[in-house]
Amino acid sequence: MGSGLLLRVRGLLQAPGLRWGQCLRAFSQRGDGLLLRQLFEAKSCTYTYLLGDRLLGEALLIDPVLETASRDARLVQELGLRLLYAVNTHCHADHVTGSGILRSMVPGCLSVISRLSGAKADILLEEGDILPFGRFNLETRASPGHTDGCLTFVLSDHSAAFTGDALLIRGCGRTDFQQGCAKTLYHSVHEKIFTLPGDCLIYPAHDYQGHTVSTVEEERTLNPRLTLSCEDFIKVMDNLNLPKPQQIDVAVPANMRCGIQDPLS
């Protein structure tokens, strides 16, 4: 199935205009039946997101991790949901995706990644593709710069965006390997994410400081890197001098195969 077959608690309380009751719904279930669970994998500090329609029982996972795939599949089953997709925001360098094992464990589950990633998957997404689950859907926005194949997924009502490594809370993904380009990342964030409503919730793929969620307005005004000019942003990103990700030599080749040993048929 290709993209052409698709329809083309501390930190949270700081989000402008959010009350405590709204915060709980953002993490559990909204009044319209949209379920959101934020799950964590400690070794790579990765967030996996379970999104589901409680009325129709359909769900998807964003950025599953190999080591916690069984946990995620068990939660889906416990909640009485049917897992349609195991979605990747990009080809990860710091962990092996759980998409491959999930499509084996869960009948009917399809792996998903960007066509521009060059990786294998059941569904290869492009800019503007829609990923439906129950009565809800995610809009695909290409947000390259960390890698060529980075995607941001936006709920159709623009209430939340799942930004992968492109935009982190008060930070962003590095640009010194895997086709990284600081200029491209700067324009991706400003044109594809910062154009969303200010109260749109930002859910990143990682956090290393204990934050769980931000908003577009917070990152537009408080992100120390992305409030810089493009020229200054490039200088900062070109001089981070970060160590090589520990799992990159294993993770990238595995993730090009959707996290499984044998290529997809």
mmCIF file of C-alpha atoms in Angstrom:
data_model
loop_
_atom_site.group_PDB
_atom_site.id
_atom_site.type_symbol
_atom_site.label_atom_id
_atom_site.label_comp_id
_atom_site.label_asym_id
_atom_site.label_seq_id
_atom_site.Cartn_x
_atom_site.Cartn_y
_atom_site.Cartn_z
ATOM 1 C CA MET A 1 0.000 0.000 0.000
ATOM 2 C CA GLY A 2 1.623 3.248 -1.124
ATOM 3 C CA SER A 3 0.991 6.834 -0.170
ATOM 4 C CA GLY A 4 -1.117 7.331 -3.286
ATOM 5 C CA LEU A 5 -3.745 5.047 -1.718
ATOM 6 C CA LEU A 6 -4.030 7.295 1.311
ATOM 7 C CA LEU A 7 -6.227 10.337 1.560
ATOM 8 C CA ARG A 8 -3.848 13.033 0.008
ATOM 9 C CA VAL A 9 2.647 17.044 35.018
ATOM 10 C CA ARG A 10 4.746 20.265 35.203
ATOM 11 C CA GLY A 11 5.782 21.393 31.804
ATOM 12 C CA LEU A 12 2.313 20.945 30.345
ATOM 13 C CA LEU A 13 0.754 23.345 32.828
ATOM 14 C CA GLN A 14 2.905 26.123 31.378
ATOM 15 C CA ALA A 15 1.103 25.886 28.025
ATOM 16 C CA PRO A 16 -0.807 29.159 27.499
ATOM 17 C CA GLY A 17 -4.548 28.924 28.194
ATOM 18 C CA LEU A 18 -4.506 25.335 29.445
ATOM 19 C CA ARG A 19 -6.331 24.422 32.641
ATOM 20 C CA TRP A 20 -5.678 21.303 34.714
ATOM 21 C CA GLY A 21 -8.670 19.442 33.277
ATOM 22 C CA GLN A 22 -7.499 20.169 29.747
ATOM 23 C CA CYS A 23 -4.020 18.890 30.632
ATOM 24 C CA LEU A 24 -5.423 15.560 31.762
ATOM 25 C CA ARG A 25 -7.366 15.216 28.529
ATOM 26 C CA ALA A 26 -4.260 16.024 26.517
ATOM 27 C CA PHE A 27 -2.587 12.984 28.073
ATOM 28 C CA SER A 28 -5.527 10.571 28.254
ATOM 29 C CA GLN A 29 -8.779 11.105 26.369
ATOM 30 C CA ARG A 30 -10.541 14.135 24.960
ATOM 31 C CA GLY A 31 -14.274 14.653 25.031
ATOM 32 C CA ASP A 32 -14.486 13.668 21.365
ATOM 33 C CA GLY A 33 -13.003 10.246 22.123
ATOM 34 C CA LEU A 34 -9.460 10.888 20.908
ATOM 35 C CA LEU A 35 -7.044 8.995 23.126
ATOM 36 C CA LEU A 36 -3.416 10.061 23.520
ATOM 37 C CA ARG A 37 -0.838 8.223 25.595
ATOM 38 C CA GLN A 38 2.779 9.362 25.853
ATOM 39 C CA LEU A 39 5.141 6.447 26.515
ATOM 40 C CA PHE A 40 8.862 6.580 27.335
ATOM 41 C CA GLU A 41 11.943 4.482 26.541
ATOM 42 C CA ALA A 42 14.713 5.359 28.985
ATOM 43 C CA LYS A 43 17.882 4.282 27.153
ATOM 44 C CA SER A 44 17.414 6.640 24.196
ATOM 45 C CA CYS A 45 15.014 9.029 25.998
ATOM 46 C CA THR A 46 12.473 8.401 23.265
ATOM 47 C CA TYR A 47 8.771 9.205 23.449
ATOM 48 C CA THR A 48 6.362 6.832 21.717
ATOM 49 C CA TYR A 49 2.829 8.125 21.186
ATOM 50 C CA LEU A 50 -0.315 6.007 21.082
ATOM 51 C CA LEU A 51 -3.208 7.742 19.349
ATOM 52 C CA GLY A 52 -6.590 6.082 19.178
ATOM 53 C CA ASP A 53 -10.276 6.551 18.479
ATOM 54 C CA ARG A 54 -12.098 5.052 21.470
ATOM 55 C CA LEU A 55 -15.423 4.980 19.594
ATOM 56 C CA LEU A 56 -14.269 3.068 16.506
ATOM 57 C CA GLY A 57 -11.343 1.308 18.187
ATOM 58 C CA GLU A 58 -8.607 2.168 15.669
ATOM 59 C CA ALA A 59 -5.131 3.329 16.722
ATOM 60 C CA LEU A 60 -1.580 4.069 15.627
ATOM 61 C CA LEU A 61 1.807 4.329 17.309
ATOM 62 C CA ILE A 62 4.323 7.067 16.507
ATOM 63 C CA ASP A 63 8.042 6.261 16.939
ATOM 64 C CA PRO A 64 7.872 2.849 18.620
ATOM 65 C CA VAL A 65 11.156 1.473 20.006
ATOM 66 C CA LEU A 66 12.238 -2.149 19.612
ATOM 67 C CA GLU A 67 12.854 -2.726 23.331
ATOM 68 C CA THR A 68 9.398 -1.441 24.343
ATOM 69 C CA ALA A 69 7.342 -2.771 21.423
ATOM 70 C CA SER A 70 5.839 -5.561 23.541
ATOM 71 C CA ARG A 71 4.765 -3.037 26.173
ATOM 72 C CA ASP A 72 3.113 -0.889 23.510
ATOM 73 C CA ALA A 73 1.321 -3.836 21.875
ATOM 74 C CA ARG A 74 0.054 -4.948 25.280
ATOM 75 C CA LEU A 75 -1.330 -1.474 26.039
ATOM 76 C CA VAL A 76 -3.118 -1.366 22.694
ATOM 77 C CA GLN A 77 -4.721 -4.716 23.474
ATOM 78 C CA GLU A 78 -5.644 -3.734 27.036
ATOM 79 C CA LEU A 79 -7.403 -0.625 25.751
ATOM 80 C CA GLY A 80 -9.395 -2.652 23.241
ATOM 81 C CA LEU A 81 -7.875 -0.941 20.207
ATOM 82 C CA ARG A 82 -6.851 -2.263 16.798
ATOM 83 C CA LEU A 83 -3.388 -1.097 15.760
ATOM 84 C CA LEU A 84 -3.369 0.083 12.150
ATOM 85 C CA TYR A 85 0.072 1.666 11.819
ATOM 86 C CA ALA A 86 3.517 1.743 13.424
ATOM 87 C CA VAL A 87 4.737 5.150 12.257
ATOM 88 C CA ASN A 88 8.259 6.603 12.188
ATOM 89 C CA THR A 89 8.930 10.330 12.070
ATOM 90 C CA HIS A 90 12.313 9.552 10.454
ATOM 91 C CA CYS A 91 15.072 6.945 10.186
ATOM 92 C CA HIS A 92 16.374 7.021 13.755
ATOM 93 C CA ALA A 93 20.077 6.907 14.633
ATOM 94 C CA ASP A 94 19.754 6.399 18.398
ATOM 95 C CA HIS A 95 17.473 3.366 18.586
ATOM 96 C CA VAL A 96 16.050 0.564 16.459
ATOM 97 C CA THR A 97 12.434 1.140 15.541
ATOM 98 C CA GLY A 98 9.765 -1.181 16.868
ATOM 99 C CA SER A 99 7.821 -1.040 13.591
ATOM 100 C CA GLY A 100 9.211 -4.310 12.262
ATOM 101 C CA ILE A 101 8.397 -6.418 15.296
ATOM 102 C CA LEU A 102 4.991 -4.762 15.735
ATOM 103 C CA ARG A 103 3.909 -5.650 12.204
ATOM 104 C CA SER A 104 4.846 -9.254 13.063
ATOM 105 C CA MET A 105 3.191 -9.250 16.501
ATOM 106 C CA VAL A 106 -0.009 -7.436 15.585
ATOM 107 C CA PRO A 107 -2.025 -8.763 12.608
ATOM 108 C CA GLY A 108 -2.878 -5.980 10.166
ATOM 109 C CA CYS A 109 -0.374 -3.466 11.528
ATOM 110 C CA LEU A 110 1.498 -1.632 8.745
ATOM 111 C CA SER A 111 4.890 0.078 9.027
ATOM 112 C CA VAL A 112 5.097 3.717 7.918
ATOM 113 C CA ILE A 113 7.942 6.118 7.094
ATOM 114 C CA SER A 114 8.757 8.925 4.664
ATOM 115 C CA ARG A 115 9.509 7.998 1.064
ATOM 116 C CA LEU A 116 12.443 10.426 1.192
ATOM 117 C CA SER A 117 14.040 8.452 4.022
ATOM 118 C CA GLY A 118 15.019 5.755 1.532
ATOM 119 C CA ALA A 119 13.907 3.137 4.062
ATOM 120 C CA LYS A 120 11.591 0.198 3.424
ATOM 121 C CA ALA A 121 8.076 0.169 4.880
ATOM 122 C CA ASP A 122 4.554 -0.883 3.986
ATOM 123 C CA ILE A 123 3.492 2.755 3.508
ATOM 124 C CA LEU A 124 5.821 5.471 2.221
ATOM 125 C CA LEU A 125 4.469 8.922 2.992
ATOM 126 C CA GLU A 126 4.947 12.233 1.209
ATOM 127 C CA GLU A 127 4.100 15.856 2.007
ATOM 128 C CA GLY A 128 0.345 16.332 2.380
ATOM 129 C CA ASP A 129 -0.580 12.658 2.798
ATOM 130 C CA ILE A 130 -3.255 11.890 5.373
ATOM 131 C CA LEU A 131 -3.005 8.975 7.796
ATOM 132 C CA PRO A 132 -6.522 8.122 9.069
ATOM 133 C CA PHE A 133 -7.405 6.260 12.261
ATOM 134 C CA GLY A 134 -11.079 6.004 13.127
ATOM 135 C CA ARG A 135 -12.738 9.410 12.931
ATOM 136 C CA PHE A 136 -9.399 11.209 13.185
ATOM 137 C CA ASN A 137 -6.403 11.690 10.958
ATOM 138 C CA LEU A 138 -2.863 12.977 10.887
ATOM 139 C CA GLU A 139 -1.636 15.386 8.245
ATOM 140 C CA THR A 140 1.899 14.715 7.002
ATOM 141 C CA ARG A 141 4.255 17.707 6.835
ATOM 142 C CA ALA A 142 7.767 17.223 5.482
ATOM 143 C CA SER A 143 10.231 18.775 7.952
ATOM 144 C CA PRO A 144 13.727 17.830 6.707
ATOM 145 C CA GLY A 145 17.006 19.119 8.075
ATOM 146 C CA HIS A 146 17.789 16.598 10.803
ATOM 147 C CA THR A 147 17.438 13.975 8.052
ATOM 148 C CA ASP A 148 16.024 14.218 4.539
ATOM 149 C CA GLY A 149 13.080 12.053 5.512
ATOM 150 C CA CYS A 150 11.877 13.817 8.659
ATOM 151 C CA LEU A 151 8.106 14.168 8.992
ATOM 152 C CA THR A 152 5.912 16.118 11.387
ATOM 153 C CA PHE A 153 2.429 14.711 11.981
ATOM 154 C CA VAL A 154 -0.347 17.200 12.762
ATOM 155 C CA LEU A 155 -3.816 16.348 14.033
ATOM 156 C CA SER A 156 -6.446 17.533 11.571
ATOM 157 C CA ASP A 157 -7.805 20.135 14.018
ATOM 158 C CA HIS A 158 -4.261 21.498 14.525
ATOM 159 C CA SER A 159 -4.473 20.886 18.272
ATOM 160 C CA ALA A 160 -1.254 18.827 18.419
ATOM 161 C CA ALA A 161 1.865 18.166 16.351
ATOM 162 C CA PHE A 162 4.271 15.244 16.675
ATOM 163 C CA THR A 163 7.546 16.757 15.565
ATOM 164 C CA GLY A 164 10.040 13.885 15.783
ATOM 165 C CA ASP A 165 13.580 15.247 16.063
ATOM 166 C CA ALA A 166 12.956 18.352 13.965
ATOM 167 C CA LEU A 167 11.682 20.373 16.925
ATOM 168 C CA LEU A 168 12.446 19.422 20.516
ATOM 169 C CA ILE A 169 11.380 21.277 23.644
ATOM 170 C CA ARG A 170 13.734 24.287 23.792
ATOM 171 C CA GLY A 171 15.952 22.616 21.211
ATOM 172 C CA CYS A 172 16.068 20.745 17.912
ATOM 173 C CA GLY A 173 17.638 17.719 16.293
ATOM 174 C CA ARG A 174 21.323 17.789 15.363
ATOM 175 C CA THR A 175 22.356 18.348 11.746
ATOM 176 C CA ASP A 176 25.859 16.856 11.562
ATOM 177 C CA PHE A 177 25.048 13.438 10.022
ATOM 178 C CA GLN A 178 22.380 11.591 7.958
ATOM 179 C CA GLN A 179 21.928 14.314 5.333
ATOM 180 C CA GLY A 180 21.646 16.938 8.072
ATOM 181 C CA CYS A 181 21.452 20.594 7.023
ATOM 182 C CA ALA A 182 21.005 23.409 9.536
ATOM 183 C CA LYS A 183 19.582 25.857 6.985
ATOM 184 C CA THR A 184 17.017 23.316 5.822
ATOM 185 C CA LEU A 185 16.000 22.484 9.392
ATOM 186 C CA TYR A 186 15.574 26.164 10.277
ATOM 187 C CA HIS A 187 13.211 26.743 7.371
ATOM 188 C CA SER A 188 11.342 23.484 8.028
ATOM 189 C CA VAL A 189 10.540 24.447 11.599
ATOM 190 C CA HIS A 190 9.619 28.035 10.794
ATOM 191 C CA GLU A 191 7.514 27.207 7.750
ATOM 192 C CA LYS A 192 5.920 23.872 8.673
ATOM 193 C CA ILE A 193 5.603 23.991 12.482
ATOM 194 C CA PHE A 194 5.737 27.598 13.653
ATOM 195 C CA THR A 195 2.903 28.445 11.240
ATOM 196 C CA LEU A 196 0.537 26.279 13.311
ATOM 197 C CA PRO A 197 -1.714 27.951 15.936
ATOM 198 C CA GLY A 198 0.138 29.147 19.015
ATOM 199 C CA ASP A 199 -1.762 26.833 21.354
ATOM 200 C CA CYS A 200 -1.003 23.756 19.247
ATOM 201 C CA LEU A 201 0.683 21.222 21.549
ATOM 202 C CA ILE A 202 4.178 20.115 20.560
ATOM 203 C CA TYR A 203 5.079 16.489 21.243
ATOM 204 C CA PRO A 204 8.740 15.706 20.374
ATOM 205 C CA ALA A 205 10.429 12.355 19.811
ATOM 206 C CA HIS A 206 12.917 12.901 22.664
ATOM 207 C CA ASP A 207 13.508 14.891 25.790
ATOM 208 C CA TYR A 208 16.575 14.805 28.028
ATOM 209 C CA GLN A 209 15.453 17.289 30.710
ATOM 210 C CA GLY A 210 12.172 15.767 31.890
ATOM 211 C CA HIS A 211 9.848 17.913 29.765
ATOM 212 C CA THR A 212 6.852 16.202 28.209
ATOM 213 C CA VAL A 213 5.092 18.747 26.009
ATOM 214 C CA SER A 214 5.319 22.342 24.818
ATOM 215 C CA THR A 215 3.325 24.615 22.512
ATOM 216 C CA VAL A 216 4.036 26.321 19.222
ATOM 217 C CA GLU A 217 3.925 29.718 20.919
ATOM 218 C CA GLU A 218 6.394 28.667 23.613
ATOM 219 C CA GLU A 219 8.895 27.381 21.075
ATOM 220 C CA ARG A 220 8.411 30.351 18.742
ATOM 221 C CA THR A 221 9.314 32.716 21.568
ATOM 222 C CA LEU A 222 11.487 30.721 23.986
ATOM 223 C CA ASN A 223 13.447 28.160 21.955
ATOM 224 C CA PRO A 224 17.055 29.390 22.358
ATOM 225 C CA ARG A 225 18.146 28.074 18.954
ATOM 226 C CA LEU A 226 15.155 28.721 16.751
ATOM 227 C CA THR A 227 14.583 32.302 17.911
ATOM 228 C CA LEU A 228 17.964 33.145 16.358
ATOM 229 C CA SER A 229 18.397 34.397 12.819
ATOM 230 C CA CYS A 230 18.990 31.675 10.259
ATOM 231 C CA GLU A 231 22.638 32.722 9.964
ATOM 232 C CA ASP A 232 23.228 32.521 13.715
ATOM 233 C CA PHE A 233 21.325 29.241 13.946
ATOM 234 C CA ILE A 234 23.645 27.697 11.356
ATOM 235 C CA LYS A 235 26.692 28.859 13.333
ATOM 236 C CA VAL A 236 25.352 27.295 16.530
ATOM 237 C CA MET A 237 24.481 23.993 14.846
ATOM 238 C CA ASP A 238 27.858 23.818 13.085
ATOM 239 C CA ASN A 239 29.674 24.114 16.404
ATOM 240 C CA LEU A 240 27.795 21.748 18.723
ATOM 241 C CA ASN A 241 30.617 19.144 18.644
ATOM 242 C CA LEU A 242 28.344 16.389 19.911
ATOM 243 C CA PRO A 243 29.531 12.794 20.361
ATOM 244 C CA LYS A 244 28.456 10.148 17.870
ATOM 245 C CA PRO A 245 25.180 8.440 18.869
ATOM 246 C CA GLN A 246 26.045 5.180 20.607
ATOM 247 C CA GLN A 247 23.658 3.019 18.598
ATOM 248 C CA ILE A 248 24.027 4.651 15.164
ATOM 249 C CA ASP A 249 26.036 1.844 13.533
ATOM 250 C CA VAL A 250 23.330 -0.674 14.444
ATOM 251 C CA ALA A 251 20.245 1.537 14.383
ATOM 252 C CA VAL A 252 20.503 3.168 10.964
ATOM 253 C CA PRO A 253 21.047 -0.044 8.926
ATOM 254 C CA ALA A 254 18.266 -1.776 10.892
ATOM 255 C CA ASN A 255 15.892 1.135 10.474
ATOM 256 C CA MET A 256 16.464 1.241 6.735
ATOM 257 C CA ARG A 257 14.843 -2.219 6.839
ATOM 258 C CA CYS A 258 12.028 -1.119 9.154
ATOM 259 C CA GLY A 259 13.848 -2.653 12.116
ATOM 260 C CA ILE A 260 13.691 -6.227 10.819
ATOM 261 C CA GLN A 261 16.452 -8.551 9.657
ATOM 262 C CA ASP A 262 15.031 -9.362 6.218
ATOM 263 C CA PRO A 263 13.888 -6.791 3.653
ATOM 264 C CA LEU A 264 10.150 -6.281 3.300
ATOM 265 C CA SER A 265 8.550 -8.251 0.527
#
